[in-house]
């Protein structure tokens, strides 16, 4: 990697200040960023670690019953601390990578990175969560803007993610055999006012909501309601691990399984 | 009762203590005072003409010691190929040069263009970025069949085409083969691909070159399976150095699987650069570099035809294979698709007429060479897939069809140049049927179906040829090396023993198993015997470890040397006991006079050998013997495997539910180690069958260049294995009666897995004939819905 300065502030304000420097970059768990640096694909002037900021750590239940996850909370912490309050989210976090990755990688890093095959974007969009930053609140529906692209401005920090807790939810992840990211992952959440279905891994536009399926499930919440429904293969990713048609097919299968798991 | 020491005991692997407690000494652990680091600038273009390489900016950068390009190596040789294959018209193979750093052209992504030696690796890398390379991109030659066409772009401009050789084995009369097929009652035909693999040993390659000006001596520390071979090739063919001035050390090596057999450019570079820079030079491969510079494995495209008579006897077999050699000839690459592949096409069967045709191709890809099994998995896969397909087409039981065609009389001369000395294929199949509980399969299938899954059973037989030999025959076939091995048994005065062996251990457990043999022969504790390997300055000679040869070949040398030691010790004992040498017996470490209670202990005799006061005058002092052993034939382990898979019909996901191996390895020295070798081999075979896929796009870019896209098998991808090694027909020509066991699992398992998947799909009403490996979920789904 190229050389860089390293800072580890203990407050959000100090982190924001440090990130104001030209080409400074936030460091979460480093599970994406460090490999990128090692390959010399990025050359930040400074890395500002967010792991020392206590107000960005941990899982708590807010007054309205929603579950709030600090932006620097590791996947392992979510897997254990959200197990009772939001089991489907905890299960999602528990399926990310391996123990080493889960004990370093953070929700803020995952959501900010918006890898098209990452798990959290599906959980966040499927839950209709709110992304809180040092300057504002962004609804999940407005946050994800396509592969590796989000509504975040330069230097903006995800301080927490607030999840409304659904009546039932399930994350169904079909593993890409090599990376074990999602070849297709479907996060389905059933709220009193409707069903949300978010799909990751599949689309060239990154995580997306499958609105036809949501409508069908709002009418009848059963796997059979999805009969004959398919996403358009045109926009799907095609690579070594699966064709467009295969991914489109998996979206249907994983959605049905999520419905079955919630029924 | 299982033994608790010596031959037949499952002695715990003593080397694991250091491996598991972080006390191993790997090449990357070796740092020589004053060392500099090299970074190789590698081509990111698959095929191109080098217009210019401007290193002037790089040379002035901080920490830079020296920058090398292909020009610096014009005075030395290139990387040699160790096996000259003669094509079917009698012409030698086309053998293009393989320079240490690219000259004139780059021929694959990863081909080294320049090398920067600097005080630190990061400085070397910084400087490499400042090298200005101008490459005129050429059409990449990727597809083998297209590469064979007249008018194809040439990988090597000086060759007449991209075909290294057009080789044939078995029946040379095409008309006779045609006639067999014309008269056959049934012909089964199959087109298949044996997928390209990257070995991916846990430890990437490393080389440290050192030069001592005062004595003009070189030392190369390297991650090698055969340090003597590296020294010979590098001294004689590449750098032109006197062998006695070069020491090659391969310390602990973290897995090889074949890919560390070969002499690599980086090894020669570090040795050369150490003198040119007058500083030790170290190179440690990154994982990314490993993907584009370690020799790859397999990569065959084959058409196979099996002819059967009306009684379902195999009457003829014909194969046509394109074998990818990559851009250059790696050390043993040419032997893999030929003498290690064609010779295995008889398998376990008495097919009378066999013709094997192989076109070996140059392409703009990483060189391909031996990988666990090397040619034999490719042969077994073709044969066992076509036999399975024939059974399905004919509606006969796949086990019965195999049994009916088994070779049952030994020795057996195959139509493809081998003589099987011994075996019991029906007996081994009996063991499999019991160990795998094949009788219970129907119930297990019903259970899977109740869970919405399709269950399949795949059977596979294999024969393999291990310990390639003898040297005079392989020499006639084109080998440029002998294939014997050597061992020195050095008995110390106090009776402990160091055995210097030419075989190299990089995970196989030699340090445990070899002493079991020597200790058993003498009747002393295993802990008194230690193996020394991996250092040309300590070992007489050795051809290294590959092709499941170590125990059968080097172990035999060790037995011969130990026999010589015992013979001499008996003469000393006879003197001490004032008896005739013929009356001396050695048992449990005691020499005694037959029929008396007079005896002398091993340690007293060995001490006498070194303190020869009361000593037979005609006997030399000391107790150390060396033996070289050149086997009379290969060893022929064989086995039968059963794999049971479940297929999720909705997603195409395959899971291996049960895997049973029945192998005949002849006599077994350490059953635990042998089981472990089979487990590891099956794991790799399941990896090939279901997961691993080294893929290039049409421009020669490596699509699976990291673990993000190259799927290695993980623990939860494989089941707990059942292994049965009770079928034992000892090898008839080596002193231990042992056969190789290191590659069997990787050879025998891929067809079993694929056969099982096809059985599952067909049981679910999907008439699918074949799916190419890796049988990934998307391919299974496509086949089911195709
Ligand atoms: C072997 C392996 C397996 C993996 N498997 C999976 C998987 O199955 N599913 C999955 O979803 N992911 C997987 N990942 C990715 C993992 O979840 C990472 O943790 C995640 O993508 C990035 O999080 P991080 O905290 O490590 O971020 P970093 O790598 O530190 O940063 C990533 C990016 O986010 C920015 N960033 C970090 N934190 C913040 C913040 N709070 N606010 C704003 N920007 C921020 C950084 O500047 C950088 O641009 C895997 C990773 C590895 C190495």
PDB file of C-alpha atoms and ligand atoms in Angstrom, chain A residues 19 24-36 47-48 50 56 70-75 92-93 95-98 100-102 104-115 117-121 132-134 143 152-153 155-160 171 173 175 179-182 200, chain B residues 708 714, ligand 1:
ATOM      1  CA  UNK A  19     -12.154  13.926   7.378  1.00  0.00           C
ATOM      2  CA  UNK A  24      -8.865  11.720   3.953  1.00  0.00           C
ATOM      3  CA  UNK A  25     -11.043   8.637   4.216  1.00  0.00           C
ATOM      4  CA  UNK A  26     -13.063   6.981   6.955  1.00  0.00           C
ATOM      5  CA  UNK A  27     -11.933   3.559   8.125  1.00  0.00           C
ATOM      6  CA  UNK A  28     -14.507   1.210   9.589  1.00  0.00           C
ATOM      7  CA  UNK A  29     -13.448  -2.389  10.048  1.00  0.00           C
ATOM      8  CA  UNK A  30     -11.144  -2.193   7.051  1.00  0.00           C
ATOM      9  CA  UNK A  31     -12.492  -5.417   5.585  1.00  0.00           C
ATOM     10  CA  UNK A  32     -13.051  -3.782   2.233  1.00  0.00           C
ATOM     11  CA  UNK A  33     -10.777  -0.786   2.430  1.00  0.00           C
ATOM     12  CA  UNK A  34      -7.572  -2.476   3.603  1.00  0.00           C
ATOM     13  CA  UNK A  35      -7.510  -5.049   0.761  1.00  0.00           C
ATOM     14  CA  UNK A  36      -8.126  -2.151  -1.639  1.00  0.00           C
ATOM     15  CA  UNK A  47      -7.288   7.135   7.328  1.00  0.00           C
ATOM     16  CA  UNK A  48      -9.657   8.241  10.057  1.00  0.00           C
ATOM     17  CA  UNK A  50     -14.128   5.314  13.521  1.00  0.00           C
ATOM     18  CA  UNK A  56     -21.117   4.949  17.307  1.00  0.00           C
ATOM     19  CA  UNK A  70     -24.253   2.453  15.899  1.00  0.00           C
ATOM     20  CA  UNK A  71     -22.404   3.079  12.631  1.00  0.00           C
ATOM     21  CA  UNK A  72     -19.173   1.480  13.889  1.00  0.00           C
ATOM     22  CA  UNK A  73     -20.836  -1.611  15.338  1.00  0.00           C
ATOM     23  CA  UNK A  74     -19.338  -4.881  14.133  1.00  0.00           C
ATOM     24  CA  UNK A  75     -21.369  -7.599  12.480  1.00  0.00           C
ATOM     25  CA  UNK A  92     -28.199 -11.521   8.533  1.00  0.00           C
ATOM     26  CA  UNK A  93     -25.197 -10.130  10.393  1.00  0.00           C
ATOM     27  CA  UNK A  95     -24.119 -14.852   7.965  1.00  0.00           C
ATOM     28  CA  UNK A  96     -21.643 -12.239   6.764  1.00  0.00           C
ATOM     29  CA  UNK A  97     -18.209 -13.627   5.922  1.00  0.00           C
ATOM     30  CA  UNK A  98     -16.381 -15.538   8.635  1.00  0.00           C
ATOM     31  CA  UNK A 100     -12.659 -12.665  11.529  1.00  0.00           C
ATOM     32  CA  UNK A 101     -14.662 -10.536   9.110  1.00  0.00           C
ATOM     33  CA  UNK A 102     -17.620 -10.284  11.492  1.00  0.00           C
ATOM     34  CA  UNK A 104     -13.891  -6.325  12.299  1.00  0.00           C
ATOM     35  CA  UNK A 105     -16.413  -5.322   9.643  1.00  0.00           C
ATOM     36  CA  UNK A 106     -19.029  -2.713  10.562  1.00  0.00           C
ATOM     37  CA  UNK A 107     -22.524  -1.823   9.482  1.00  0.00           C
ATOM     38  CA  UNK A 108     -21.444   1.703   8.530  1.00  0.00           C
ATOM     39  CA  UNK A 109     -18.678   0.408   6.303  1.00  0.00           C
ATOM     40  CA  UNK A 110     -20.927  -2.122   4.646  1.00  0.00           C
ATOM     41  CA  UNK A 111     -23.760   0.297   3.991  1.00  0.00           C
ATOM     42  CA  UNK A 112     -21.430   3.097   2.827  1.00  0.00           C
ATOM     43  CA  UNK A 113     -19.641   0.707   0.488  1.00  0.00           C
ATOM     44  CA  UNK A 114     -22.917  -0.589  -1.022  1.00  0.00           C
ATOM     45  CA  UNK A 115     -21.340  -3.616  -2.638  1.00  0.00           C
ATOM     46  CA  UNK A 117     -23.535  -8.473  -3.331  1.00  0.00           C
ATOM     47  CA  UNK A 118     -23.440  -7.302   0.285  1.00  0.00           C
ATOM     48  CA  UNK A 119     -26.024  -8.377   2.840  1.00  0.00           C
ATOM     49  CA  UNK A 120     -26.682  -5.252   4.892  1.00  0.00           C
ATOM     50  CA  UNK A 121     -28.035  -3.157   2.037  1.00  0.00           C
ATOM     51  CA  UNK A 132     -28.336   8.734  10.255  1.00  0.00           C
ATOM     52  CA  UNK A 133     -25.241  10.706   9.470  1.00  0.00           C
ATOM     53  CA  UNK A 134     -23.383  13.525  11.159  1.00  0.00           C
ATOM     54  CA  UNK A 143     -29.880   6.115   0.113  1.00  0.00           C
ATOM     55  CA  UNK A 152     -23.483  10.104   1.149  1.00  0.00           C
ATOM     56  CA  UNK A 153     -21.442  13.233   0.549  1.00  0.00           C
ATOM     57  CA  UNK A 155     -16.600  13.077   4.434  1.00  0.00           C
ATOM     58  CA  UNK A 156     -20.126  12.297   5.639  1.00  0.00           C
ATOM     59  CA  UNK A 157     -20.197   9.652   8.362  1.00  0.00           C
ATOM     60  CA  UNK A 158     -22.915   7.089   9.015  1.00  0.00           C
ATOM     61  CA  UNK A 159     -23.368   7.447  12.750  1.00  0.00           C
ATOM     62  CA  UNK A 160     -26.195   4.944  13.159  1.00  0.00           C
ATOM     63  CA  UNK A 171     -33.116 -12.997   5.166  1.00  0.00           C
ATOM     64  CA  UNK A 173     -29.010 -15.783   1.282  1.00  0.00           C
ATOM     65  CA  UNK A 175     -24.088 -18.121  -1.393  1.00  0.00           C
ATOM     66  CA  UNK A 179     -16.688 -15.287  -1.953  1.00  0.00           C
ATOM     67  CA  UNK A 180     -19.726 -16.438  -0.001  1.00  0.00           C
ATOM     68  CA  UNK A 181     -21.228 -13.011  -0.454  1.00  0.00           C
ATOM     69  CA  UNK A 182     -24.806 -13.197  -1.735  1.00  0.00           C
ATOM     70  CA  UNK A 200     -29.163  -7.970  -3.189  1.00  0.00           C
TER      71      UNK A 200
ATOM     72  CA  UNK B 708     -13.523 -13.748  -4.462  1.00  0.00           C
ATOM     73  CA  UNK B 714     -14.065 -25.210   2.759  1.00  0.00           C
TER      74      UNK B 714
HETATM   75  C1  LIG C   1     -13.561 -12.520   3.483  1.00  0.00           C
HETATM   76  C2  LIG C   1     -14.674 -11.538   3.475  1.00  0.00           C
HETATM   77  C3  LIG C   1     -15.966 -12.002   3.388  1.00  0.00           C
HETATM   78  C4  LIG C   1     -17.025 -11.092   3.383  1.00  0.00           C
HETATM   79  N1  LIG C   1     -18.285 -11.590   3.285  1.00  0.00           N
HETATM   80  C5  LIG C   1     -19.316 -10.733   3.260  1.00  0.00           C
HETATM   81  C6  LIG C   1     -20.655 -11.190   3.149  1.00  0.00           C
HETATM   82  O1  LIG C   1     -20.919 -12.385   3.106  1.00  0.00           O
HETATM   83  N2  LIG C   1     -21.665 -10.273   3.118  1.00  0.00           N
HETATM   84  C7  LIG C   1     -21.396  -8.934   3.211  1.00  0.00           C
HETATM   85  O2  LIG C   1     -22.327  -8.168   3.204  1.00  0.00           O
HETATM   86  N3  LIG C   1     -20.140  -8.476   3.318  1.00  0.00           N
HETATM   87  C8  LIG C   1     -19.109  -9.323   3.354  1.00  0.00           C
HETATM   88  N4  LIG C   1     -17.833  -8.846   3.479  1.00  0.00           N
HETATM   89  C9  LIG C   1     -17.627  -7.391   3.577  1.00  0.00           C
HETATM   90  C10 LIG C   1     -17.690  -6.965   5.034  1.00  0.00           C
HETATM   91  O3  LIG C   1     -19.013  -7.033   5.480  1.00  0.00           O
HETATM   92  C11 LIG C   1     -17.134  -5.585   5.265  1.00  0.00           C
HETATM   93  O4  LIG C   1     -17.135  -5.450   6.634  1.00  0.00           O
HETATM   94  C12 LIG C   1     -17.897  -4.423   4.710  1.00  0.00           C
HETATM   95  O5  LIG C   1     -18.126  -4.525   3.351  1.00  0.00           O
HETATM   96  C13 LIG C   1     -17.146  -3.115   4.942  1.00  0.00           C
HETATM   97  O6  LIG C   1     -17.199  -2.778   6.283  1.00  0.00           O
HETATM   98  P1  LIG C   1     -15.925  -2.248   7.047  1.00  0.00           P
HETATM   99  O7  LIG C   1     -16.400  -1.785   8.361  1.00  0.00           O
HETATM  100  O8  LIG C   1     -14.893  -3.274   7.043  1.00  0.00           O
HETATM  101  O9  LIG C   1     -15.543  -0.979   6.170  1.00  0.00           O
HETATM  102  P2  LIG C   1     -14.157  -0.456   5.605  1.00  0.00           P
HETATM  103  O10 LIG C   1     -13.536  -1.497   4.761  1.00  0.00           O
HETATM  104  O11 LIG C   1     -13.354   0.093   6.681  1.00  0.00           O
HETATM  105  O12 LIG C   1     -14.692   0.708   4.698  1.00  0.00           O
HETATM  106  C14 LIG C   1     -15.455   0.510   3.545  1.00  0.00           C
HETATM  107  C15 LIG C   1     -15.880   1.844   2.950  1.00  0.00           C
HETATM  108  O13 LIG C   1     -16.842   2.449   3.797  1.00  0.00           O
HETATM  109  C16 LIG C   1     -16.371   3.711   4.275  1.00  0.00           C
HETATM  110  N5  LIG C   1     -16.842   3.788   5.653  1.00  0.00           N
HETATM  111  C17 LIG C   1     -16.551   2.966   6.665  1.00  0.00           C
HETATM  112  N6  LIG C   1     -17.268   3.250   7.743  1.00  0.00           N
HETATM  113  C18 LIG C   1     -18.049   4.313   7.415  1.00  0.00           C
HETATM  114  C19 LIG C   1     -19.009   5.082   8.108  1.00  0.00           C
HETATM  115  N7  LIG C   1     -19.365   4.795   9.372  1.00  0.00           N
HETATM  116  N8  LIG C   1     -19.595   6.111   7.468  1.00  0.00           N
HETATM  117  C20 LIG C   1     -19.280   6.392   6.193  1.00  0.00           C
HETATM  118  N9  LIG C   1     -18.381   5.693   5.481  1.00  0.00           N
HETATM  119  C21 LIG C   1     -17.774   4.667   6.094  1.00  0.00           C
HETATM  120  C22 LIG C   1     -14.888   3.681   4.081  1.00  0.00           C
HETATM  121  O14 LIG C   1     -14.366   4.964   3.927  1.00  0.00           O
HETATM  122  C23 LIG C   1     -14.750   2.846   2.841  1.00  0.00           C
HETATM  123  O15 LIG C   1     -14.981   3.619   1.715  1.00  0.00           O
HETATM  124  C24 LIG C   1     -16.773  -9.717   3.494  1.00  0.00           C
HETATM  125  C25 LIG C   1     -15.454  -9.247   3.585  1.00  0.00           C
HETATM  126  C26 LIG C   1     -14.418 -10.144   3.588  1.00  0.00           C
HETATM  127  C27 LIG C   1     -13.027  -9.631   3.714  1.00  0.00           C
END
